[in-house]
Amino acid sequence: MAIGPAANRAPLPVASAPTRGSKMAAAAAMERLRYVLGLLLLLHSTDSFYVPGVAPINFHRNDPVEIKAVKLTSSRTQLPYEYYSLPFCQPSKITYKAENLGEVLRGDRIVNTPFQVSMNVEKKCEVLCNFPNKPVTLTVEQSKLIAERIREDYYVHLIADNLPVATRLEFYSNREEEEKKKEKDVQFEHGYRLGFMDGNKFYLHNHLSFILYYHREDVEESQEHTYRVVRFEVIPQSIKLEDLKADEKSMCTLPEATGSAPQEIDPTKENQLLFTYSVHWEESDIKWASRWDTYLTMSDVQIHWFSIINSVVVVFFLSGILSMIIIRTLRKDIANYNKEDDIEDTMEESGWKLVHGDVFRPPQYPMILSSLLGSGIQLFCMILIVIFVAMLGMLSPSSRGALMTTACFLFMFMGVFGGFFAGRLYRTLKGHRWKKGAFCTATLYPGVVFGICFVLNCFIWGKHSSGAVPFPTMVALLCMWFGISLPLVYLGYYFGFRKQPYDNPVRTNQIPRQIPEQRWYMNKFVGILMAGILPFGAMFIELFFIFSAIWENQFYYLFGFLFLVFIILVVSCSQISIVMVYFQLCAEDYRWWWRTFLVSGGSAFYVLIYAVFYFVNKLDIVEFIPSLLYFGYTALMVLSFWLLTGTIGFYAAYMFVRKIYAAVKID
């Protein structure tokens, strides 16, 4: 939106007749609807495409397929643990994979396991530990720990050829009786359950039946066939020690399903058991590039589509109405204000022109305001680039930790843009201490984030969880903050402060104008409630999927939808902010700087309410530390969302205010 510096600008044209205006509005609405439908079709095709992330690995028959462990997770505790925190069978040498920043922050600790799996080689039943005739003995402490993890509903996550293990769930949907007999709905659960409870007894899944699917690659006749792993499933079973008949060659015999008893873990005494596994290979038509589709299937895709389209249509419809109302009203206002013969009558009436001498008066605490807006610009640039790149498929779930790593580095490098906008605004608001302002911009929001994360990290450390950020990683993050982000913010702030400040079209009076008493609906909190509804309505469906990905260990991959929702969020925040600042100026209240920033972030309040609703209704968290983690990280999300939406609304309102005051004649 270009803003010219001219103060005396020609008035905007007013529609000559209602019929012409309604035709133009209808044509604009049809054009907008066509654009939305076209964009949805484009995003649908984008949504189903992603780059798998790594080059495929070709296996020959009998080649080893390494099974690695990632972590143990539970949506009840939100505390991940590394695989060998429980007394599982260990290989002769434990080797941890070198991990990127995102994997470390997610709590992944990828490690090798003693499972021996070879390409296209079946295994009926094999004992995992190297003592076939001597079962594993769990001490009382180990038994207590396993029982506690089973009670907390922990899942074990393994990977084969970078493909996560999944448990197949089959169930009948609400269909007609005839169709029920023919077909079952299949869903996949990420990982497998550590065990289960029956009454007050604990049972451990000590036998794993791996089902691996391979795709046979087309090769010339003279060449040996190559295979690629395209799916990794597991059927966990609990089988009592006495029912597992093992010989000296580490082979075992599985009992019949009807006659076997589960392996109980009694937390009050030592327990003896065998860890066993079997491997079954099946050929599949799924190609390597599509192998992640199985894990990303969702049961409510149609509901998701309907909700997104509904949000798009409603938001664009409301945006169109708001735009027509505000443009028509403004045209009338500007036409009246610019009538030379009616100037005195106009001045007697109330209106936004009356505060022209105070509307650009600098607010209180300009340094803090410009610093928060600078951080908001940083967040905006980072989120926009991350979502766009992810929408193109470059940050798919197969690239572990890539999304978080990219977000961290982008936030650091976007400091130059945040500093530039903050510096220029600070100078416009008559600020002089640019060095202090740059330091405030570089440390205010990141300092709050780091402080909250450090406190939460101390609690996670106390629980010995792999979710705790290691001390070297924390030092590395601090080095990134002070070595990359801080200098870039200073650089941007320096050039922004040196640049010509924003040119305000009217002069500011020396004596502030008295503000009349305001109506109840002009209260800040009422404004926050009113302004937050529309942006939140555009995104609350997407919020459910994002929360599920964060708190219930689901994969989030609908970045095509997310990009569309982000665009709608920007549009709705801008328009609501413009409407709110227009009403405020019409009420002759010129203190709009801070108010616009606060009110535009009103949807963050609804995000907080939704987070509480999600905690109560969707999650089964009862302990103190998991609850503290949930609300701590939710507070960071709400703060970041408030900065983002507040910044979008502030700049939209600032452009609008400069535009309307440049369009009227001021004596």
mmCIF file of C-alpha atoms in Angstrom, residues 374-594:
data_model
loop_
_atom_site.group_PDB
_atom_site.id
_atom_site.type_symbol
_atom_site.label_atom_id
_atom_site.label_comp_id
_atom_site.label_asym_id
_atom_site.label_seq_id
_atom_site.Cartn_x
_atom_site.Cartn_y
_atom_site.Cartn_z
ATOM 1 C CA GLY A 374 10.492 -4.863 15.551
ATOM 2 C CA SER A 375 10.157 -8.314 17.141
ATOM 3 C CA GLY A 376 6.747 -8.625 15.477
ATOM 4 C CA ILE A 377 8.335 -7.911 12.081
ATOM 5 C CA GLN A 378 10.976 -10.561 12.827
ATOM 6 C CA LEU A 379 8.254 -13.101 13.641
ATOM 7 C CA PHE A 380 6.186 -12.132 10.590
ATOM 8 C CA CYS A 381 9.104 -12.593 8.157
ATOM 9 C CA MET A 382 10.159 -15.854 9.800
ATOM 10 C CA ILE A 383 6.654 -17.383 9.809
ATOM 11 C CA LEU A 384 5.909 -16.282 6.239
ATOM 12 C CA ILE A 385 9.113 -17.818 4.848
ATOM 13 C CA VAL A 386 8.813 -21.033 6.906
ATOM 14 C CA ILE A 387 5.203 -21.666 5.862
ATOM 15 C CA PHE A 388 5.937 -20.876 2.216
ATOM 16 C CA VAL A 389 9.008 -23.134 2.075
ATOM 17 C CA ALA A 390 7.125 -25.891 3.926
ATOM 18 C CA MET A 391 4.203 -25.520 1.508
ATOM 19 C CA LEU A 392 6.614 -26.252 -1.355
ATOM 20 C CA GLY A 393 7.473 -29.509 0.430
ATOM 21 C CA MET A 394 11.001 -28.719 1.569
ATOM 22 C CA LEU A 395 10.288 -29.187 5.287
ATOM 23 C CA SER A 396 8.312 -32.438 5.197
ATOM 24 C CA PRO A 397 8.073 -34.683 8.305
ATOM 25 C CA SER A 398 10.701 -37.016 6.831
ATOM 26 C CA SER A 399 13.314 -34.296 7.346
ATOM 27 C CA ARG A 400 13.432 -34.667 11.114
ATOM 28 C CA GLY A 401 13.816 -31.421 13.018
ATOM 29 C CA ALA A 402 14.175 -29.388 9.801
ATOM 30 C CA LEU A 403 11.143 -27.202 10.525
ATOM 31 C CA MET A 404 12.325 -26.130 13.980
ATOM 32 C CA THR A 405 15.942 -25.690 12.872
ATOM 33 C CA THR A 406 14.861 -23.503 9.946
ATOM 34 C CA ALA A 407 12.560 -21.427 12.178
ATOM 35 C CA CYS A 408 15.345 -20.778 14.732
ATOM 36 C CA PHE A 409 17.916 -19.714 12.154
ATOM 37 C CA LEU A 410 15.423 -17.621 10.172
ATOM 38 C CA PHE A 411 14.362 -15.735 13.310
ATOM 39 C CA MET A 412 18.007 -14.895 13.971
ATOM 40 C CA PHE A 413 18.646 -13.670 10.415
ATOM 41 C CA MET A 414 15.368 -11.725 10.191
ATOM 42 C CA GLY A 415 16.738 -9.502 12.985
ATOM 43 C CA VAL A 416 18.060 -7.125 10.314
ATOM 44 C CA PHE A 417 14.494 -6.414 9.101
ATOM 45 C CA GLY A 418 13.125 -6.147 12.641
ATOM 46 C CA GLY A 419 15.877 -3.694 13.557
ATOM 47 C CA PHE A 420 15.317 -1.604 10.414
ATOM 48 C CA PHE A 421 11.573 -1.145 10.962
ATOM 49 C CA ALA A 422 12.010 -0.569 14.701
ATOM 50 C CA GLY A 423 14.743 2.033 14.121
ATOM 51 C CA ARG A 424 12.771 3.974 11.540
ATOM 52 C CA LEU A 425 9.627 4.013 13.672
ATOM 53 C CA TYR A 426 11.623 5.042 16.756
ATOM 54 C CA ARG A 427 13.004 8.044 14.898
ATOM 55 C CA THR A 428 9.518 8.925 13.613
ATOM 56 C CA LEU A 429 8.337 8.948 17.251
ATOM 57 C CA LYS A 430 11.055 11.528 18.093
ATOM 58 C CA GLY A 431 13.377 9.009 19.767
ATOM 59 C CA HIS A 432 17.111 9.813 20.105
ATOM 60 C CA ARG A 433 18.808 6.936 21.975
ATOM 61 C CA TRP A 434 19.116 4.539 19.056
ATOM 62 C CA LYS A 435 21.746 2.276 20.648
ATOM 63 C CA LYS A 436 19.555 1.624 23.683
ATOM 64 C CA GLY A 437 16.575 1.112 21.362
ATOM 65 C CA ALA A 438 18.476 -1.443 19.280
ATOM 66 C CA PHE A 439 19.530 -3.351 22.407
ATOM 67 C CA CYS A 440 15.916 -3.318 23.654
ATOM 68 C CA THR A 441 14.688 -4.669 20.287
ATOM 69 C CA ALA A 442 17.286 -7.450 20.262
ATOM 70 C CA THR A 443 16.713 -8.589 23.856
ATOM 71 C CA LEU A 444 13.138 -7.787 25.014
ATOM 72 C CA TYR A 445 11.104 -10.545 23.316
ATOM 73 C CA PRO A 446 13.944 -13.110 22.944
ATOM 74 C CA GLY A 447 14.862 -12.506 26.600
ATOM 75 C CA VAL A 448 11.321 -13.311 27.764
ATOM 76 C CA VAL A 449 11.265 -16.457 25.588
ATOM 77 C CA PHE A 450 14.674 -17.595 26.831
ATOM 78 C CA GLY A 451 13.767 -16.907 30.471
ATOM 79 C CA ILE A 452 10.523 -18.928 30.352
ATOM 80 C CA CYS A 453 12.208 -21.778 28.447
ATOM 81 C CA PHE A 454 15.102 -21.871 30.923
ATOM 82 C CA VAL A 455 12.740 -22.131 33.922
ATOM 83 C CA LEU A 456 10.717 -24.896 32.211
ATOM 84 C CA ASN A 457 13.946 -26.626 31.220
ATOM 85 C CA CYS A 458 15.005 -26.788 34.876
ATOM 86 C CA PHE A 459 11.819 -28.721 35.694
ATOM 87 C CA ILE A 460 12.399 -31.066 32.725
ATOM 88 C CA TRP A 461 16.002 -31.603 33.873
ATOM 89 C CA GLY A 462 14.657 -32.596 37.276
ATOM 90 C CA LYS A 463 12.606 -35.334 35.594
ATOM 91 C CA HIS A 464 15.673 -36.608 33.637
ATOM 92 C CA SER A 465 13.698 -36.273 30.404
ATOM 93 C CA SER A 466 15.296 -36.191 26.954
ATOM 94 C CA GLY A 467 13.104 -33.135 26.319
ATOM 95 C CA ALA A 468 15.537 -31.093 28.443
ATOM 96 C CA VAL A 469 17.799 -29.002 26.232
ATOM 97 C CA PRO A 470 21.417 -30.060 26.934
ATOM 98 C CA PHE A 471 23.738 -27.399 28.344
ATOM 99 C CA PRO A 472 25.984 -27.262 25.199
ATOM 100 C CA THR A 473 22.888 -26.701 23.013
ATOM 101 C CA MET A 474 21.763 -23.905 25.335
ATOM 102 C CA VAL A 475 25.193 -22.261 25.052
ATOM 103 C CA ALA A 476 24.992 -22.640 21.253
ATOM 104 C CA LEU A 477 21.570 -20.918 21.225
ATOM 105 C CA LEU A 478 22.943 -18.077 23.351
ATOM 106 C CA CYS A 479 25.879 -17.715 20.946
ATOM 107 C CA MET A 480 23.420 -17.579 18.026
ATOM 108 C CA TRP A 481 21.386 -14.933 19.851
ATOM 109 C CA PHE A 482 24.316 -12.677 20.751
ATOM 110 C CA GLY A 483 26.541 -13.580 17.790
ATOM 111 C CA ILE A 484 24.013 -13.474 14.926
ATOM 112 C CA SER A 485 20.720 -11.877 15.967
ATOM 113 C CA LEU A 486 22.056 -9.010 18.124
ATOM 114 C CA PRO A 487 24.584 -7.663 15.551
ATOM 115 C CA LEU A 488 22.002 -7.947 12.746
ATOM 116 C CA VAL A 489 19.405 -6.061 14.798
ATOM 117 C CA TYR A 490 21.972 -3.327 15.498
ATOM 118 C CA LEU A 491 22.838 -3.181 11.789
ATOM 119 C CA GLY A 492 19.203 -2.887 10.721
ATOM 120 C CA TYR A 493 18.429 -0.401 13.506
ATOM 121 C CA TYR A 494 21.353 1.815 12.476
ATOM 122 C CA PHE A 495 20.191 2.072 8.856
ATOM 123 C CA GLY A 496 16.534 2.408 9.867
ATOM 124 C CA PHE A 497 17.342 5.216 12.303
ATOM 125 C CA ARG A 498 19.449 7.026 9.701
ATOM 126 C CA LYS A 499 16.715 6.761 7.061
ATOM 127 C CA GLN A 500 14.207 9.572 6.620
ATOM 128 C CA PRO A 501 11.405 9.087 9.203
ATOM 129 C CA TYR A 502 7.863 8.336 8.058
ATOM 130 C CA ASP A 503 6.379 11.520 6.604
ATOM 131 C CA ASN A 504 3.223 12.418 8.527
ATOM 132 C CA PRO A 505 0.824 14.503 6.376
ATOM 133 C CA VAL A 506 -0.273 16.913 9.162
ATOM 134 C CA ARG A 507 1.565 18.918 11.816
ATOM 135 C CA THR A 508 1.200 18.198 15.529
ATOM 136 C CA ASN A 509 -0.072 20.980 17.801
ATOM 137 C CA GLN A 510 2.033 22.050 20.761
ATOM 138 C CA ILE A 511 -0.860 21.829 23.262
ATOM 139 C CA PRO A 512 -2.650 18.441 23.444
ATOM 140 C CA ARG A 513 -6.362 18.456 22.752
ATOM 141 C CA GLN A 514 -8.728 17.443 25.548
ATOM 142 C CA ILE A 515 -10.249 13.994 24.981
ATOM 143 C CA PRO A 516 -14.017 13.801 25.554
ATOM 144 C CA GLU A 517 -15.512 11.126 27.776
ATOM 145 C CA GLN A 518 -15.685 7.826 25.895
ATOM 146 C CA ARG A 519 -18.617 5.429 25.576
ATOM 147 C CA TRP A 520 -18.462 2.012 27.268
ATOM 148 C CA TYR A 521 -17.872 0.159 24.007
ATOM 149 C CA MET A 522 -14.682 2.169 23.408
ATOM 150 C CA ASN A 523 -13.065 0.467 26.396
ATOM 151 C CA LYS A 524 -9.784 -1.316 25.571
ATOM 152 C CA PHE A 525 -10.911 -4.720 26.806
ATOM 153 C CA VAL A 526 -14.186 -4.518 24.858
ATOM 154 C CA GLY A 527 -12.140 -3.566 21.801
ATOM 155 C CA ILE A 528 -9.866 -6.590 22.288
ATOM 156 C CA LEU A 529 -12.893 -8.912 22.519
ATOM 157 C CA MET A 530 -14.505 -7.406 19.419
ATOM 158 C CA ALA A 531 -11.348 -7.243 17.301
ATOM 159 C CA GLY A 532 -10.196 -10.781 18.088
ATOM 160 C CA ILE A 533 -13.274 -12.657 16.882
ATOM 161 C CA LEU A 534 -12.761 -12.361 13.117
ATOM 162 C CA PRO A 535 -9.047 -13.331 12.919
ATOM 163 C CA PHE A 536 -9.571 -16.162 15.408
ATOM 164 C CA GLY A 537 -12.576 -17.429 13.450
ATOM 165 C CA ALA A 538 -10.357 -17.691 10.383
ATOM 166 C CA MET A 539 -7.825 -19.960 12.047
ATOM 167 C CA PHE A 540 -9.345 -21.868 14.953
ATOM 168 C CA ILE A 541 -9.881 -25.049 12.884
ATOM 169 C CA GLU A 542 -6.213 -25.029 11.868
ATOM 170 C CA LEU A 543 -5.339 -24.384 15.506
ATOM 171 C CA PHE A 544 -6.804 -27.771 16.468
ATOM 172 C CA PHE A 545 -4.460 -29.596 14.066
ATOM 173 C CA ILE A 546 -1.456 -27.553 15.207
ATOM 174 C CA PHE A 547 -2.231 -28.321 18.861
ATOM 175 C CA SER A 548 -2.639 -32.023 18.018
ATOM 176 C CA ALA A 549 0.761 -32.014 16.316
ATOM 177 C CA ILE A 550 2.443 -30.338 19.303
ATOM 178 C CA TRP A 551 0.750 -32.043 22.251
ATOM 179 C CA GLU A 552 -0.336 -35.437 20.870
ATOM 180 C CA ASN A 553 2.749 -36.339 18.807
ATOM 181 C CA GLN A 554 0.921 -36.148 15.481
ATOM 182 C CA PHE A 555 2.492 -35.165 12.152
ATOM 183 C CA TYR A 556 1.487 -31.746 10.788
ATOM 184 C CA TYR A 557 1.854 -31.422 7.045
ATOM 185 C CA LEU A 558 -1.073 -29.297 5.783
ATOM 186 C CA PHE A 559 1.119 -26.289 5.033
ATOM 187 C CA GLY A 560 -0.872 -25.432 1.901
ATOM 188 C CA PHE A 561 -3.921 -24.827 4.075
ATOM 189 C CA LEU A 562 -1.789 -23.072 6.683
ATOM 190 C CA PHE A 563 -0.422 -20.630 4.100
ATOM 191 C CA LEU A 564 -3.952 -19.759 3.002
ATOM 192 C CA VAL A 565 -5.039 -19.323 6.633
ATOM 193 C CA PHE A 566 -2.034 -17.071 7.274
ATOM 194 C CA ILE A 567 -2.985 -14.821 4.328
ATOM 195 C CA ILE A 568 -6.580 -14.645 5.616
ATOM 196 C CA LEU A 569 -5.251 -13.834 9.094
ATOM 197 C CA VAL A 570 -3.192 -10.930 7.727
ATOM 198 C CA VAL A 571 -6.167 -9.560 5.763
ATOM 199 C CA SER A 572 -8.656 -9.872 8.633
ATOM 200 C CA CYS A 573 -6.241 -8.386 11.213
ATOM 201 C CA SER A 574 -5.560 -5.424 8.937
ATOM 202 C CA GLN A 575 -9.207 -4.694 8.242
ATOM 203 C CA ILE A 576 -10.364 -5.070 11.827
ATOM 204 C CA SER A 577 -7.530 -2.794 12.962
ATOM 205 C CA ILE A 578 -8.528 -0.135 10.414
ATOM 206 C CA VAL A 579 -12.167 -0.262 11.521
ATOM 207 C CA MET A 580 -11.238 -0.009 15.208
ATOM 208 C CA VAL A 581 -8.869 2.944 14.718
ATOM 209 C CA TYR A 582 -11.504 4.700 12.577
ATOM 210 C CA PHE A 583 -14.108 4.412 15.343
ATOM 211 C CA GLN A 584 -11.565 5.598 17.900
ATOM 212 C CA LEU A 585 -10.640 8.706 15.885
ATOM 213 C CA CYS A 586 -14.319 9.452 15.228
ATOM 214 C CA ALA A 587 -14.758 9.453 19.034
ATOM 215 C CA GLU A 588 -11.993 12.143 19.105
ATOM 216 C CA ASP A 589 -9.564 9.877 20.965
ATOM 217 C CA TYR A 590 -6.152 10.307 19.314
ATOM 218 C CA ARG A 591 -4.223 7.910 21.601
ATOM 219 C CA TRP A 592 -4.246 5.163 19.027
ATOM 220 C CA TRP A 593 -0.610 3.968 18.901
ATOM 221 C CA TRP A 594 -0.560 1.546 21.830
#
